[in-house]
Amino acid sequence: MSEQCILCGSSETNQVSQVRIKDLCLLYHNYLGCDISQEFGAHTEISYCHCRECDLKFFAPSVTGSSKFYEVISSKMGPNYYLSEKSEYAFAGAVLQDCDNVLDVGSGAGHFGRYVKGGFTGLELNPAAVSAARELKVNVRNESIEEHLLQNPGRYSAVTSFQVLEHVASPHAFIQSCLQTIRPGGLAVISVPSEDSYVSLQENALLNMPPHHVSRWTDRCLKNIENFFKIHLEQLEHEELTEVHAASFAGIIARRLVRQRLGCQTTKLIDLSFRSKAVGRIAYWITPFCSRFLANSPIYPRGHSVTAVYRKLR
Ligand SMILES: [Zn+2]
């Protein structure tokens, strides 16, 4: 039986691959130093699916992380997790310069507020980030979008959500709630990791899998959102490749070259075989050479994020 798409509800989906929870937990254990198997309950496998209708790639069941999981991951990554600067902030700030009242969903400590000229309200579920916002004297509330919507339908001229959509179990319900907080003619600005960037080429990319990310977004899928809500896509803005991303990309190219040379290409999302570890070890040594070669090459792909700007139709 086909899995139902978590964006458009279609059953026109196919299973691209399957991930063993045991393997996923082992990767997380190596990275975080703790066992996260309780996040998956009784599941032993998770499907990675593609929706032919809207082009969303998603995991089924869409197991999302508990607050404990986010506590662990944010403490492991430190300030890199809730970044005070995101490349899309300046772009979105310019797009929203005429908006008098902006709601940011999943705002962290409310750093985007600096780019907003009018009123700013952030919504954040992590209590530590809400306390940090209070210290910065930024208006951030410890509420979900669904709770906030109850008292504030149609209140805002714009809603934003940066790097949140890929974390939610039901993107359709999330987008619908966001759109109900803005007036007709208002703007919705949504950024996600781009599946049309180097991100989709990463191997064993645990942070792009459950319980962290449960969906992956192409430009085509972001355009297709228009078909399910009364909105029009006005703009898609891709981030340029940063220095950090360029280093990741060089590592990806190195692995691909080694795999090609050894004749062991893989389509698996997780490959923990001895051969894969050997590929990683050799690739590690040749990555600096790939970096130097790529620095003068025109083949650099797009950077990590893409930002979509939608107008709510009247
Ligand atoms: Zn779909």
CSV table of N, CA and C in Angstrom, one decimal, residues 32-165:
chain,number,residue,atom,x,y,z
A,32,LEU,N,25.7,12.1,18.7
A,32,LEU,CA,25.3,12.8,19.9
A,32,LEU,C,25.8,12.2,21.2
A,33,GLY,N,26.3,10.9,21.1
A,33,GLY,CA,26.8,10.2,22.3
A,33,GLY,C,25.6,9.7,23.2
A,34,CYS,N,24.4,9.6,22.6
A,34,CYS,CA,23.3,9.0,23.4
A,34,CYS,C,22.3,8.3,22.6
A,35,ASP,N,21.5,7.5,23.3
A,35,ASP,CA,20.6,6.6,22.6
A,35,ASP,C,19.3,7.4,22.3
A,36,ILE,N,18.8,7.4,21.1
A,36,ILE,CA,17.6,8.1,20.8
A,36,ILE,C,16.5,7.2,20.3
A,37,SER,N,16.7,5.9,20.6
A,37,SER,CA,15.7,4.9,20.0
A,37,SER,C,14.3,5.1,20.5
A,38,GLN,N,14.1,5.6,21.7
A,38,GLN,CA,12.8,5.8,22.3
A,38,GLN,C,12.0,6.8,21.4
A,39,GLU,N,12.6,7.6,20.6
A,39,GLU,CA,11.9,8.6,19.8
A,39,GLU,C,11.1,7.9,18.7
A,40,PHE,N,11.4,6.6,18.4
A,40,PHE,CA,10.8,5.9,17.3
A,40,PHE,C,9.7,4.9,17.8
A,41,GLY,N,9.5,4.9,19.1
A,41,GLY,CA,8.5,3.9,19.6
A,41,GLY,C,8.8,2.5,19.2
A,42,ALA,N,7.8,1.8,18.7
A,42,ALA,CA,7.9,0.4,18.3
A,42,ALA,C,8.4,0.2,16.9
A,43,HIS,N,8.6,1.3,16.1
A,43,HIS,CA,8.9,1.2,14.7
A,43,HIS,C,10.3,0.6,14.5
A,44,THR,N,10.5,-0.2,13.6
A,44,THR,CA,11.8,-0.8,13.3
A,44,THR,C,12.4,-0.3,12.0
A,45,GLU,N,11.5,0.2,11.1
A,45,GLU,CA,11.9,0.7,9.8
A,45,GLU,C,11.1,1.9,9.5
A,46,ILE,N,11.6,2.7,8.6
A,46,ILE,CA,10.9,3.9,8.2
A,46,ILE,C,11.1,4.1,6.7
A,47,SER,N,10.0,4.4,6.0
A,47,SER,CA,10.1,4.5,4.5
A,47,SER,C,10.4,5.9,4.1
A,48,TYR,N,11.2,6.0,3.0
A,48,TYR,CA,11.5,7.3,2.4
A,48,TYR,C,10.8,7.4,1.1
A,49,CYS,N,9.8,8.3,1.0
A,49,CYS,CA,8.9,8.2,-0.1
A,49,CYS,C,8.9,9.5,-1.0
A,50,HIS,N,8.4,9.4,-2.2
A,50,HIS,CA,8.3,10.5,-3.1
A,50,HIS,C,6.9,10.6,-3.6
A,51,CYS,N,6.3,11.8,-3.6
A,51,CYS,CA,5.0,12.1,-4.0
A,51,CYS,C,5.0,12.5,-5.5
A,52,ARG,N,4.4,11.7,-6.4
A,52,ARG,CA,4.4,12.1,-7.8
A,52,ARG,C,3.5,13.3,-8.1
A,53,GLU,N,2.6,13.5,-7.2
A,53,GLU,CA,1.6,14.6,-7.4
A,53,GLU,C,2.2,16.0,-7.1
A,54,CYS,N,2.9,16.1,-6.0
A,54,CYS,CA,3.4,17.5,-5.6
A,54,CYS,C,4.9,17.5,-5.5
A,55,ASP,N,5.6,16.4,-5.7
A,55,ASP,CA,7.1,16.3,-5.7
A,55,ASP,C,7.7,16.4,-4.3
A,56,LEU,N,6.9,16.3,-3.2
A,56,LEU,CA,7.5,16.3,-1.9
A,56,LEU,C,8.2,14.9,-1.6
A,57,LYS,N,9.4,14.9,-1.0
A,57,LYS,CA,10.0,13.7,-0.5
A,57,LYS,C,9.8,13.7,1.0
A,58,PHE,N,9.3,12.6,1.6
A,58,PHE,CA,9.0,12.6,3.0
A,58,PHE,C,9.2,11.2,3.6
A,59,PHE,N,9.3,11.2,4.9
A,59,PHE,CA,9.5,9.9,5.6
A,59,PHE,C,8.2,9.5,6.2
A,60,ALA,N,7.9,8.2,6.2
A,60,ALA,CA,6.7,7.6,6.7
A,60,ALA,C,7.0,6.4,7.6
A,61,PRO,N,6.6,6.4,8.8
A,61,PRO,CA,5.8,7.4,9.5
A,61,PRO,C,6.6,8.6,9.8
A,62,SER,N,6.0,9.8,9.8
A,62,SER,CA,6.8,11.1,10.0
A,62,SER,C,7.0,11.3,11.5
A,63,VAL,N,8.0,10.6,12.0
A,63,VAL,CA,8.3,10.7,13.4
A,63,VAL,C,9.2,12.0,13.7
A,64,THR,N,8.6,12.9,14.5
A,64,THR,CA,9.3,14.1,14.8
A,64,THR,C,9.9,14.1,16.2
A,65,GLY,N,11.0,14.8,16.4
A,65,GLY,CA,11.7,14.8,17.7
A,65,GLY,C,10.9,15.3,18.9
A,66,SER,N,11.2,14.7,20.0
A,66,SER,CA,10.6,15.3,21.3
A,66,SER,C,11.4,16.5,21.7
A,67,SER,N,10.8,17.2,22.8
A,67,SER,CA,11.6,18.3,23.3
A,67,SER,C,12.9,17.9,23.9
A,68,LYS,N,13.0,16.7,24.4
A,68,LYS,CA,14.2,16.1,24.9
A,68,LYS,C,15.3,16.0,23.8
A,69,PHE,N,14.8,15.5,22.7
A,69,PHE,CA,15.7,15.3,21.5
A,69,PHE,C,16.3,16.7,21.1
A,70,TYR,N,15.4,17.7,21.0
A,70,TYR,CA,15.9,19.0,20.6
A,70,TYR,C,16.9,19.6,21.7
A,71,GLU,N,16.6,19.3,22.9
A,71,GLU,CA,17.5,19.7,24.0
A,71,GLU,C,18.9,19.2,23.8
A,72,VAL,N,18.9,17.9,23.5
A,72,VAL,CA,20.2,17.2,23.3
A,72,VAL,C,20.9,17.7,22.1
A,73,ILE,N,20.2,17.9,21.0
A,73,ILE,CA,20.8,18.3,19.8
A,73,ILE,C,21.3,19.7,19.8
A,74,SER,N,20.5,20.6,20.5
A,74,SER,CA,20.9,22.0,20.5
A,74,SER,C,22.1,22.1,21.5
A,75,SER,N,22.2,21.3,22.5
A,75,SER,CA,23.4,21.4,23.4
A,75,SER,C,24.6,20.9,22.7
A,76,LYS,N,24.5,19.8,21.9
A,76,LYS,CA,25.6,19.3,21.1
A,76,LYS,C,26.1,20.3,20.1
A,77,MET,N,25.2,21.0,19.4
A,77,MET,CA,25.6,21.9,18.3
A,77,MET,C,25.9,23.3,18.8
A,78,GLY,N,25.5,23.6,20.1
A,78,GLY,CA,25.8,24.9,20.7
A,78,GLY,C,25.2,26.0,19.8
A,79,PRO,N,25.9,27.2,19.7
A,79,PRO,CA,25.4,28.3,19.0
A,79,PRO,C,25.1,28.1,17.5
A,80,ASN,N,25.6,27.0,17.0
A,80,ASN,CA,25.4,26.7,15.6
A,80,ASN,C,23.9,26.2,15.3
A,81,TYR,N,23.2,25.9,16.4
A,81,TYR,CA,21.9,25.3,16.2
A,81,TYR,C,20.9,26.4,16.0
A,82,TYR,N,20.8,27.3,17.0
A,82,TYR,CA,19.9,28.5,16.9
A,82,TYR,C,20.7,29.7,16.4
A,83,LEU,N,21.0,29.8,15.1
A,83,LEU,CA,21.8,30.8,14.6
A,83,LEU,C,21.2,32.2,14.8
A,84,SER,N,22.0,33.2,15.2
A,84,SER,CA,21.5,34.5,15.3
A,84,SER,C,21.4,35.2,13.9
A,85,GLU,N,22.1,34.6,12.9
A,85,GLU,CA,22.1,35.2,11.6
A,85,GLU,C,21.8,34.1,10.6
A,86,LYS,N,20.9,34.2,9.8
A,86,LYS,CA,20.6,33.3,8.7
A,86,LYS,C,20.7,34.1,7.4
A,87,SER,N,21.2,33.4,6.3
A,87,SER,CA,21.4,34.2,5.1
A,87,SER,C,20.0,34.7,4.6
A,88,GLU,N,18.9,34.0,4.9
A,88,GLU,CA,17.6,34.5,4.3
A,88,GLU,C,17.0,35.6,5.1
A,89,TYR,N,17.6,36.0,6.3
A,89,TYR,CA,17.0,37.1,7.1
A,89,TYR,C,17.0,38.4,6.3
A,90,ALA,N,18.2,38.7,5.7
A,90,ALA,CA,18.3,40.0,5.0
A,90,ALA,C,17.4,40.0,3.8
A,91,PHE,N,17.3,38.9,3.1
A,91,PHE,CA,16.4,38.9,1.9
A,91,PHE,C,15.0,39.1,2.4
A,92,ALA,N,14.5,38.3,3.4
A,92,ALA,CA,13.1,38.4,3.9
A,92,ALA,C,12.9,39.8,4.4
A,93,GLY,N,13.8,40.4,5.2
A,93,GLY,CA,13.6,41.7,5.7
A,93,GLY,C,13.4,42.7,4.6
A,94,ALA,N,14.1,42.6,3.5
A,94,ALA,CA,13.9,43.5,2.4
A,94,ALA,C,12.5,43.3,1.8
A,95,VAL,N,12.1,42.0,1.6
A,95,VAL,CA,10.8,41.7,1.0
A,95,VAL,C,9.7,42.3,1.9
A,96,LEU,N,9.9,42.3,3.2
A,96,LEU,CA,8.8,42.7,4.1
A,96,LEU,C,8.9,44.1,4.6
A,97,GLN,N,9.7,44.9,3.9
A,97,GLN,CA,9.9,46.3,4.5
A,97,GLN,C,8.7,47.1,4.7
A,98,ASP,N,7.6,46.8,3.9
A,98,ASP,CA,6.4,47.7,4.0
A,98,ASP,C,5.4,47.0,4.9
A,99,CYS,N,5.7,45.9,5.5
A,99,CYS,CA,4.7,45.2,6.4
A,99,CYS,C,4.7,45.8,7.8
A,100,ASP,N,3.5,46.1,8.3
A,100,ASP,CA,3.5,46.7,9.6
A,100,ASP,C,3.5,45.8,10.8
A,101,ASN,N,3.2,44.5,10.5
A,101,ASN,CA,3.0,43.5,11.6
A,101,ASN,C,3.4,42.1,11.2
A,102,VAL,N,4.5,41.6,11.7
A,102,VAL,CA,5.1,40.3,11.2
A,102,VAL,C,5.1,39.3,12.3
A,103,LEU,N,4.6,38.1,11.9
A,103,LEU,CA,4.7,36.9,12.8
A,103,LEU,C,5.7,35.9,12.3
A,104,ASP,N,6.7,35.6,13.2
A,104,ASP,CA,7.7,34.6,12.8
A,104,ASP,C,7.5,33.3,13.6
A,105,VAL,N,7.2,32.2,12.9
A,105,VAL,CA,6.8,30.9,13.6
A,105,VAL,C,8.1,30.1,13.7
A,106,GLY,N,8.4,29.7,14.9
A,106,GLY,CA,9.7,28.9,15.2
A,106,GLY,C,10.8,29.9,15.2
A,107,SER,N,10.6,31.0,15.9
A,107,SER,CA,11.5,32.2,15.8
A,107,SER,C,12.8,32.0,16.6
A,108,GLY,N,13.0,30.9,17.4
A,108,GLY,CA,14.2,30.9,18.3
A,108,GLY,C,14.1,32.1,19.2
A,109,ALA,N,15.3,32.8,19.4
A,109,ALA,CA,15.3,33.9,20.3
A,109,ALA,C,14.8,35.2,19.6
A,110,GLY,N,14.2,35.1,18.5
A,110,GLY,CA,13.6,36.3,17.8
A,110,GLY,C,14.6,37.1,17.1
A,111,HIS,N,15.7,36.5,16.6
A,111,HIS,CA,16.8,37.4,15.9
A,111,HIS,C,16.3,38.0,14.6
A,112,PHE,N,15.3,37.4,14.0
A,112,PHE,CA,14.8,38.0,12.7
A,112,PHE,C,14.1,39.3,13.0
A,113,GLY,N,13.7,39.5,14.2
A,113,GLY,CA,13.0,40.8,14.6
A,113,GLY,C,13.8,42.0,14.2
A,114,ARG,N,15.2,41.9,14.3
A,114,ARG,CA,16.1,43.0,13.9
A,114,ARG,C,15.8,43.5,12.5
A,115,TYR,N,15.4,42.6,11.6
A,115,TYR,CA,15.2,43.0,10.2
A,115,TYR,C,13.8,43.5,9.9
A,116,VAL,N,12.9,43.5,10.9
A,116,VAL,CA,11.5,43.9,10.7
A,116,VAL,C,11.4,45.4,11.1
A,117,LYS,N,10.8,46.2,10.2
A,117,LYS,CA,10.6,47.6,10.6
A,117,LYS,C,9.4,47.8,11.4
A,118,GLY,N,8.3,47.1,11.2
A,118,GLY,CA,7.1,47.2,11.9
A,118,GLY,C,7.1,46.4,13.2
A,119,GLY,N,5.8,46.0,13.6
A,119,GLY,CA,5.7,45.2,14.8
A,119,GLY,C,6.2,43.8,14.6
A,120,PHE,N,6.7,43.1,15.6
A,120,PHE,CA,7.2,41.8,15.5
A,120,PHE,C,6.8,40.9,16.6
A,121,THR,N,6.2,39.7,16.2
A,121,THR,CA,5.9,38.7,17.2
A,121,THR,C,6.5,37.4,16.8
A,122,GLY,N,7.2,36.7,17.7
A,122,GLY,CA,7.8,35.4,17.5
A,122,GLY,C,7.1,34.3,18.2
A,123,LEU,N,7.0,33.1,17.7
A,123,LEU,CA,6.4,32.0,18.4
A,123,LEU,C,7.5,30.9,18.5
A,124,GLU,N,7.8,30.4,19.7
A,124,GLU,CA,8.9,29.4,19.9
A,124,GLU,C,8.5,28.4,21.0
A,125,LEU,N,8.7,27.2,20.7
A,125,LEU,CA,8.4,26.1,21.7
A,125,LEU,C,9.5,25.8,22.7
A,126,ASN,N,10.7,26.2,22.3
A,126,ASN,CA,11.9,25.9,23.2
A,126,ASN,C,12.0,26.9,24.3
A,127,PRO,N,11.7,26.6,25.6
A,127,PRO,CA,11.7,27.6,26.7
A,127,PRO,C,13.0,28.3,26.8
A,128,ALA,N,14.1,27.7,26.5
A,128,ALA,CA,15.4,28.4,26.7
A,128,ALA,C,15.5,29.5,25.7
A,129,ALA,N,15.0,29.3,24.4
A,129,ALA,CA,15.1,30.3,23.4
A,129,ALA,C,14.1,31.5,23.8
A,130,VAL,N,13.0,31.1,24.4
A,130,VAL,CA,12.0,32.2,24.8
A,130,VAL,C,12.7,33.0,25.9
A,131,SER,N,13.4,32.4,26.8
A,131,SER,CA,14.0,33.2,27.9
A,131,SER,C,15.1,34.1,27.3
A,132,ALA,N,15.8,33.5,26.3
A,132,ALA,CA,16.9,34.3,25.7
A,132,ALA,C,16.3,35.6,25.0
A,133,ALA,N,15.1,35.4,24.4
A,133,ALA,CA,14.4,36.5,23.7
A,133,ALA,C,14.0,37.5,24.7
A,134,ARG,N,13.5,37.1,25.9
A,134,ARG,CA,13.1,38.0,26.9
A,134,ARG,C,14.3,38.9,27.3
A,135,GLU,N,15.5,38.3,27.5
A,135,GLU,CA,16.7,39.0,27.8
A,135,GLU,C,17.0,40.1,26.8
A,136,LEU,N,16.8,39.7,25.5
A,136,LEU,CA,17.0,40.6,24.4
A,136,LEU,C,15.9,41.6,24.2
A,137,LYS,N,14.8,41.5,25.0
A,137,LYS,CA,13.7,42.4,25.0
A,137,LYS,C,13.0,42.3,23.6
A,138,VAL,N,12.9,41.0,23.1
A,138,VAL,CA,12.2,40.8,21.8
A,138,VAL,C,10.9,40.0,22.2
A,139,ASN,N,9.8,40.4,21.5
A,139,ASN,CA,8.5,39.8,21.8
A,139,ASN,C,8.4,38.4,21.2
A,140,VAL,N,8.7,37.4,22.0
A,140,VAL,CA,8.6,36.0,21.6
A,140,VAL,C,7.7,35.2,22.6
A,141,ARG,N,6.7,34.5,22.1
A,141,ARG,CA,5.8,33.8,23.0
A,141,ARG,C,6.0,32.3,22.9
A,142,ASN,N,5.8,31.7,24.0
A,142,ASN,CA,5.9,30.2,24.1
A,142,ASN,C,4.6,29.6,23.7
A,143,GLU,N,4.3,29.6,22.4
A,143,GLU,CA,3.0,29.1,21.9
A,143,GLU,C,3.2,28.4,20.6
A,144,SER,N,2.3,27.5,20.3
A,144,SER,CA,2.4,26.8,19.0
A,144,SER,C,1.6,27.7,18.0
A,145,ILE,N,1.8,27.5,16.7
A,145,ILE,CA,1.0,28.3,15.7
A,145,ILE,C,-0.5,28.1,15.9
A,146,GLU,N,-0.9,26.8,16.2
A,146,GLU,CA,-2.3,26.5,16.4
A,146,GLU,C,-2.9,27.3,17.6
A,147,GLU,N,-2.2,27.3,18.7
A,147,GLU,CA,-2.7,28.0,19.9
A,147,GLU,C,-2.8,29.5,19.5
A,148,HIS,N,-1.8,30.1,18.9
A,148,HIS,CA,-1.7,31.5,18.6
A,148,HIS,C,-2.8,31.9,17.6
A,149,LEU,N,-3.1,31.0,16.7
A,149,LEU,CA,-4.1,31.3,15.7
A,149,LEU,C,-5.5,31.5,16.3
A,150,LEU,N,-5.8,30.8,17.4
A,150,LEU,CA,-7.1,30.9,18.0
A,150,LEU,C,-7.5,32.3,18.3
A,151,GLN,N,-6.6,33.1,18.8
A,151,GLN,CA,-6.9,34.5,19.2
A,151,GLN,C,-6.5,35.5,18.2
A,152,ASN,N,-5.8,35.0,17.1
A,152,ASN,CA,-5.2,36.0,16.2
A,152,ASN,C,-5.4,35.7,14.7
A,153,PRO,N,-6.7,35.3,14.3
A,153,PRO,CA,-6.8,35.0,12.9
A,153,PRO,C,-6.8,36.3,12.1
A,154,GLY,N,-6.1,36.3,10.9
A,154,GLY,CA,-6.0,37.5,10.1
A,154,GLY,C,-5.4,38.7,10.7
A,155,ARG,N,-4.6,38.6,11.7
A,155,ARG,CA,-4.1,39.8,12.4
A,155,ARG,C,-2.9,40.4,11.8
A,156,TYR,N,-2.1,39.6,11.1
A,156,TYR,CA,-0.8,40.0,10.6
A,156,TYR,C,-0.8,40.4,9.1
A,157,SER,N,0.2,41.2,8.7
A,157,SER,CA,0.4,41.5,7.3
A,157,SER,C,1.4,40.5,6.7
A,158,ALA,N,2.1,39.8,7.5
A,158,ALA,CA,3.1,38.8,6.9
A,158,ALA,C,3.4,37.8,8.0
A,159,VAL,N,3.6,36.6,7.5
A,159,VAL,CA,4.1,35.5,8.4
A,159,VAL,C,5.3,34.9,7.8
A,160,THR,N,6.3,34.6,8.7
A,160,THR,CA,7.6,34.0,8.2
A,160,THR,C,7.8,32.7,9.0
A,161,SER,N,8.6,31.8,8.4
A,161,SER,CA,9.0,30.6,9.0
A,161,SER,C,10.3,30.1,8.4
A,162,PHE,N,11.4,30.2,9.2
A,162,PHE,CA,12.7,29.9,8.6
A,162,PHE,C,13.2,28.5,9.1
A,163,GLN,N,13.4,27.6,8.2
A,163,GLN,CA,14.0,26.3,8.6
A,163,GLN,C,13.1,25.6,9.6
A,164,VAL,N,11.8,25.6,9.4
A,164,VAL,CA,10.9,24.9,10.4
A,164,VAL,C,10.1,23.8,9.7
A,165,LEU,N,9.6,24.2,8.5
A,165,LEU,CA,8.6,23.3,7.7
A,165,LEU,C,9.1,21.9,7.6
